[in-house]
Short mmCIF file of C-alpha atoms in Angstrom, two decimals:
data_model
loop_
_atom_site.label_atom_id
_atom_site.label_comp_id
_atom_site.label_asym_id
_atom_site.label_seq_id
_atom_site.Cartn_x
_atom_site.Cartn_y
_atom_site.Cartn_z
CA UNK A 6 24.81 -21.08 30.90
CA UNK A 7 23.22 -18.66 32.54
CA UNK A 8 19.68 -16.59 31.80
CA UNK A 9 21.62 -13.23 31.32
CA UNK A 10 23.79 -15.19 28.58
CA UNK A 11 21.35 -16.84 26.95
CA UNK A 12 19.02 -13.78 26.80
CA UNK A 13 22.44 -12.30 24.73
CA UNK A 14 22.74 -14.85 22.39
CA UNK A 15 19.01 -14.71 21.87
CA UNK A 16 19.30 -10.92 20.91
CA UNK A 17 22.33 -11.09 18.89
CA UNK A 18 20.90 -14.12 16.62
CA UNK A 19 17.75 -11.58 16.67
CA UNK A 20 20.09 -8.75 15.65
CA UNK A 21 21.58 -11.01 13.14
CA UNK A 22 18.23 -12.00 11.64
CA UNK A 23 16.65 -8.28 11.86
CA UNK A 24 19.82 -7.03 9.77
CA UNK A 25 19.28 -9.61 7.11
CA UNK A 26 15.80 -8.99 7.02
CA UNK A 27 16.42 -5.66 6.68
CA UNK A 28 19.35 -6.46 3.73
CA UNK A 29 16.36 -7.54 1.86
CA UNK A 30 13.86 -4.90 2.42
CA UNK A 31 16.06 -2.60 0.96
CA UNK A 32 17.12 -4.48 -2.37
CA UNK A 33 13.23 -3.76 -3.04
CA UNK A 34 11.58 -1.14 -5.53
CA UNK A 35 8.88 -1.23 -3.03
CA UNK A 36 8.45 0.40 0.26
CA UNK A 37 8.51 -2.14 3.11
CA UNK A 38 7.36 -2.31 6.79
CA UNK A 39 7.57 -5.03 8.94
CA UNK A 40 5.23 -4.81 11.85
CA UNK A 41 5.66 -6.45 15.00
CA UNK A 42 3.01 -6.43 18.16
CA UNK A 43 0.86 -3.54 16.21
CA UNK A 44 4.01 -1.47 15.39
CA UNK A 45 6.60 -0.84 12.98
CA UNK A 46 9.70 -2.18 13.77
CA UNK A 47 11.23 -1.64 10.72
CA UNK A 48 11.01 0.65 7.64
CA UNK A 49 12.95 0.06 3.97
CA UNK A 50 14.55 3.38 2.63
CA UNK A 51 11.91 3.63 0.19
CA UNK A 52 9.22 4.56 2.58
CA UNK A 53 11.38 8.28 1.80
CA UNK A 54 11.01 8.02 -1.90
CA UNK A 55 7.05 7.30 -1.83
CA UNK A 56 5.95 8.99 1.22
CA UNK A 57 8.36 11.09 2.53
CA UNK A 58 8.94 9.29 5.29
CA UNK A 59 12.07 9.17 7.22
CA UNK A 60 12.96 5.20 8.09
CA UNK A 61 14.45 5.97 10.94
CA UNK A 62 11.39 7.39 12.42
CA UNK A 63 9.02 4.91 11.98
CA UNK A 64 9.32 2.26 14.30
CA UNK A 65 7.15 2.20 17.35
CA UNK A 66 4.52 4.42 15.44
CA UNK A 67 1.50 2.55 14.44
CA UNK A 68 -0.18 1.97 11.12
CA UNK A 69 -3.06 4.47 11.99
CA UNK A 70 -0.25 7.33 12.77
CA UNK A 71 1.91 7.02 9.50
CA UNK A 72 -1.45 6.54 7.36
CA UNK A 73 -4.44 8.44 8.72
CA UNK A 74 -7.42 6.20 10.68
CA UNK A 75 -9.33 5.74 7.05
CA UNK A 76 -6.16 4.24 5.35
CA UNK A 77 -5.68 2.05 8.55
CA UNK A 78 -8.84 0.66 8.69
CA UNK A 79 -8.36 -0.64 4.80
CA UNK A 80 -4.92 -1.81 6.34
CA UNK A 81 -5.89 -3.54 9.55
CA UNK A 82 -8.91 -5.25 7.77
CA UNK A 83 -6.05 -6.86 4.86
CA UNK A 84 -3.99 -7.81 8.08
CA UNK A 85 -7.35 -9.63 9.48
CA UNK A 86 -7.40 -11.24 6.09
CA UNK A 87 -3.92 -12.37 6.09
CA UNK A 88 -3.76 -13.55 9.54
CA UNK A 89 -7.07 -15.35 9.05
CA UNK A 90 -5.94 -17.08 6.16
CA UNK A 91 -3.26 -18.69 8.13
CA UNK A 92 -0.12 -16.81 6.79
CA UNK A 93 -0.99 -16.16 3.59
CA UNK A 94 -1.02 -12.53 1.99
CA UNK A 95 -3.70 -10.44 1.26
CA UNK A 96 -3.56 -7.31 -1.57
CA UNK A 97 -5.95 -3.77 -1.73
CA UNK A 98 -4.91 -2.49 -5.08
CA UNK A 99 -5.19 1.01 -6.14
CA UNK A 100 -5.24 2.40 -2.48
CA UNK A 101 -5.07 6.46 -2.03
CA UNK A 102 -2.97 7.50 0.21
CA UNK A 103 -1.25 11.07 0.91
CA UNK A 104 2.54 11.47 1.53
CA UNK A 105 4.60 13.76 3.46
CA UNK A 106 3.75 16.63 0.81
CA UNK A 107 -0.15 16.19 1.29
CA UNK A 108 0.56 14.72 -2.64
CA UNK A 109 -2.17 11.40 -3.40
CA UNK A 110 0.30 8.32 -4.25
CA UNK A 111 -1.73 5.26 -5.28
CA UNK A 112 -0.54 1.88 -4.18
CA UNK A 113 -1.36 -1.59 -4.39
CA UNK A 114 -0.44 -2.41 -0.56
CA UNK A 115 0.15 -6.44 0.29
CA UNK A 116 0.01 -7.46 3.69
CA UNK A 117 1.76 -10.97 4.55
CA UNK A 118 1.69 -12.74 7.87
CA UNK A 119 4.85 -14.01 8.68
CA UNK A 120 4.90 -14.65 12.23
CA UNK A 121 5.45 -18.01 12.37
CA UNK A 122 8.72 -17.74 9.98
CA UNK A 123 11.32 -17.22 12.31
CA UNK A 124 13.56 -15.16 10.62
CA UNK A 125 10.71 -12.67 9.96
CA UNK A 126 8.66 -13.18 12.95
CA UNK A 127 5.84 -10.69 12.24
CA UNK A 128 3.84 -9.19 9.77
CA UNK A 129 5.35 -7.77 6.97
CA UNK A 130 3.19 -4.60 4.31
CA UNK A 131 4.61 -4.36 1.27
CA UNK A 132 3.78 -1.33 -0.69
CA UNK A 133 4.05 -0.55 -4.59
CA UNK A 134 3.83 2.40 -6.11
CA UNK A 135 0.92 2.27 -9.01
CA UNK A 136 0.29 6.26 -9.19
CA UNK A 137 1.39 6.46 -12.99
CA UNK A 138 -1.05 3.12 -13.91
CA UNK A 139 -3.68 5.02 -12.03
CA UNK A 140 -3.50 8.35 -13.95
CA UNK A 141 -2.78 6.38 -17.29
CA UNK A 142 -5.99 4.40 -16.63
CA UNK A 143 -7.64 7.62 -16.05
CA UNK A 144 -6.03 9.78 -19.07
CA UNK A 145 -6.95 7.06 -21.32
CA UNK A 146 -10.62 6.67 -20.26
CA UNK A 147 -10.78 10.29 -20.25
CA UNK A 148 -9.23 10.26 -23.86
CA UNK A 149 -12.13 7.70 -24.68
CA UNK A 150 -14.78 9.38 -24.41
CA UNK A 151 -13.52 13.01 -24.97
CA UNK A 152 -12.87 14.56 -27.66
CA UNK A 153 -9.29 15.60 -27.42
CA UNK A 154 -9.02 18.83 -28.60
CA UNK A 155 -12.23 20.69 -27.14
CA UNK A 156 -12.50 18.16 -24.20
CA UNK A 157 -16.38 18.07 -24.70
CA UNK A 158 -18.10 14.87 -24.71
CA UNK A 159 -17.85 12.35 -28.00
CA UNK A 160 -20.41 9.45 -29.12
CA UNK A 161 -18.80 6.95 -26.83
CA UNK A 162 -19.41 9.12 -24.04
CA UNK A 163 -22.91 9.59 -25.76
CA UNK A 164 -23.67 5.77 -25.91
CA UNK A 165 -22.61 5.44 -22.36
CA UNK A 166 -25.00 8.37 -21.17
CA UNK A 167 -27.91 7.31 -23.58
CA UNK A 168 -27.05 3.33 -21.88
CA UNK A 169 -27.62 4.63 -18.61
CA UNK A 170 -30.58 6.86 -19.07
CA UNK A 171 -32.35 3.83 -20.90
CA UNK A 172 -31.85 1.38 -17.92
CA UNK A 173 -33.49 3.89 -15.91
CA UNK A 174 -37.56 3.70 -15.60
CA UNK A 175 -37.93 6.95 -17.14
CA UNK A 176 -38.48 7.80 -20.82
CA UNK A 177 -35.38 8.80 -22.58
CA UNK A 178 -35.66 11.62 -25.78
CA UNK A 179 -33.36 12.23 -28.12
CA UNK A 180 -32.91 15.66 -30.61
CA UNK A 181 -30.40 16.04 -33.18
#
């Protein structure tokens, strides 16, 4: 056989494996990139639902040009993590990060090395939309310690402030 030929069967089995890779990115709720050499190769369709994103034009672009250099740097220090931990995964939860609108989506963003698996052969960020847990989280502490109806400050909000002041060196007063 010659190089030329084997070079083809080479590509087609890597065809072969990149579509069912691909198959299985896009069963997924969650948006999915593999990476490959420090660039997308591939993009699930949901990178349109969360970010706006059209799959199509993501690969070759770089983590730092689809996110912004301060979302990057939380992403490239996860890959780090991952690739240091010899091919585990490693998760930032509750990341900000602004779509295609200039909207903040908040997601918990997993990064898995999976170079050595040969039908992934690369690094693979999976990200999950958590917006509504983040703005229930935040409703519900602002329901807390607010009163609902004139949104000014309740005893639990009092206690909290009073807590705080105390642990402080200062003296703390109170009038009623």
């Amino acid at each position: 056989m010659s190089k030329q030929t084997n070079f083809s069967l080479f590509a087609r089995g890597r065809r072969q494996t990149d579509d069912r890779l691909a198959a299985r990115m896009s069963v997924a709720d969650d948006a999915v990139l593999l990476l490959r050499h420090g660039q997308v190769e591939s993009a699930s369709q949901n990178v349109l639902t969360l970010f706006g994103w059209e799959p199509e034009l993501c690969p070759g672009r770089t983590l730092s040009e689809l996110f912004g250099l301060e979302t990057y740097t939380l992403l490239d220090g996860l890959q780090t993590a991952a690739e240091a931990a010899g091919g585990h995964s490693a998760t930032h939860r509750g990341l900000a990060v602004e779509n295609a609108d200039g909207d903040i989506v908040y997601v918990d963003a997993t990064i898995a090395d999976l170079r050595h698996d040969p039908d992934v052969g690369g690094t693979v960020l999976t990200i999950h939309d958590v917006t509504d847990r983040v703005e229930m989280e935040r409703r519900i502490k602002q329901i807390e310690h607010h009163d609902p109806l004139t949104e000014t400050a309740n005893a639990a909000m009092f206690e909290v402030l009073l807590d705080r002041a105390m642990g402080s060196s200062g003296q703390v007063g109170v009038v009623s």
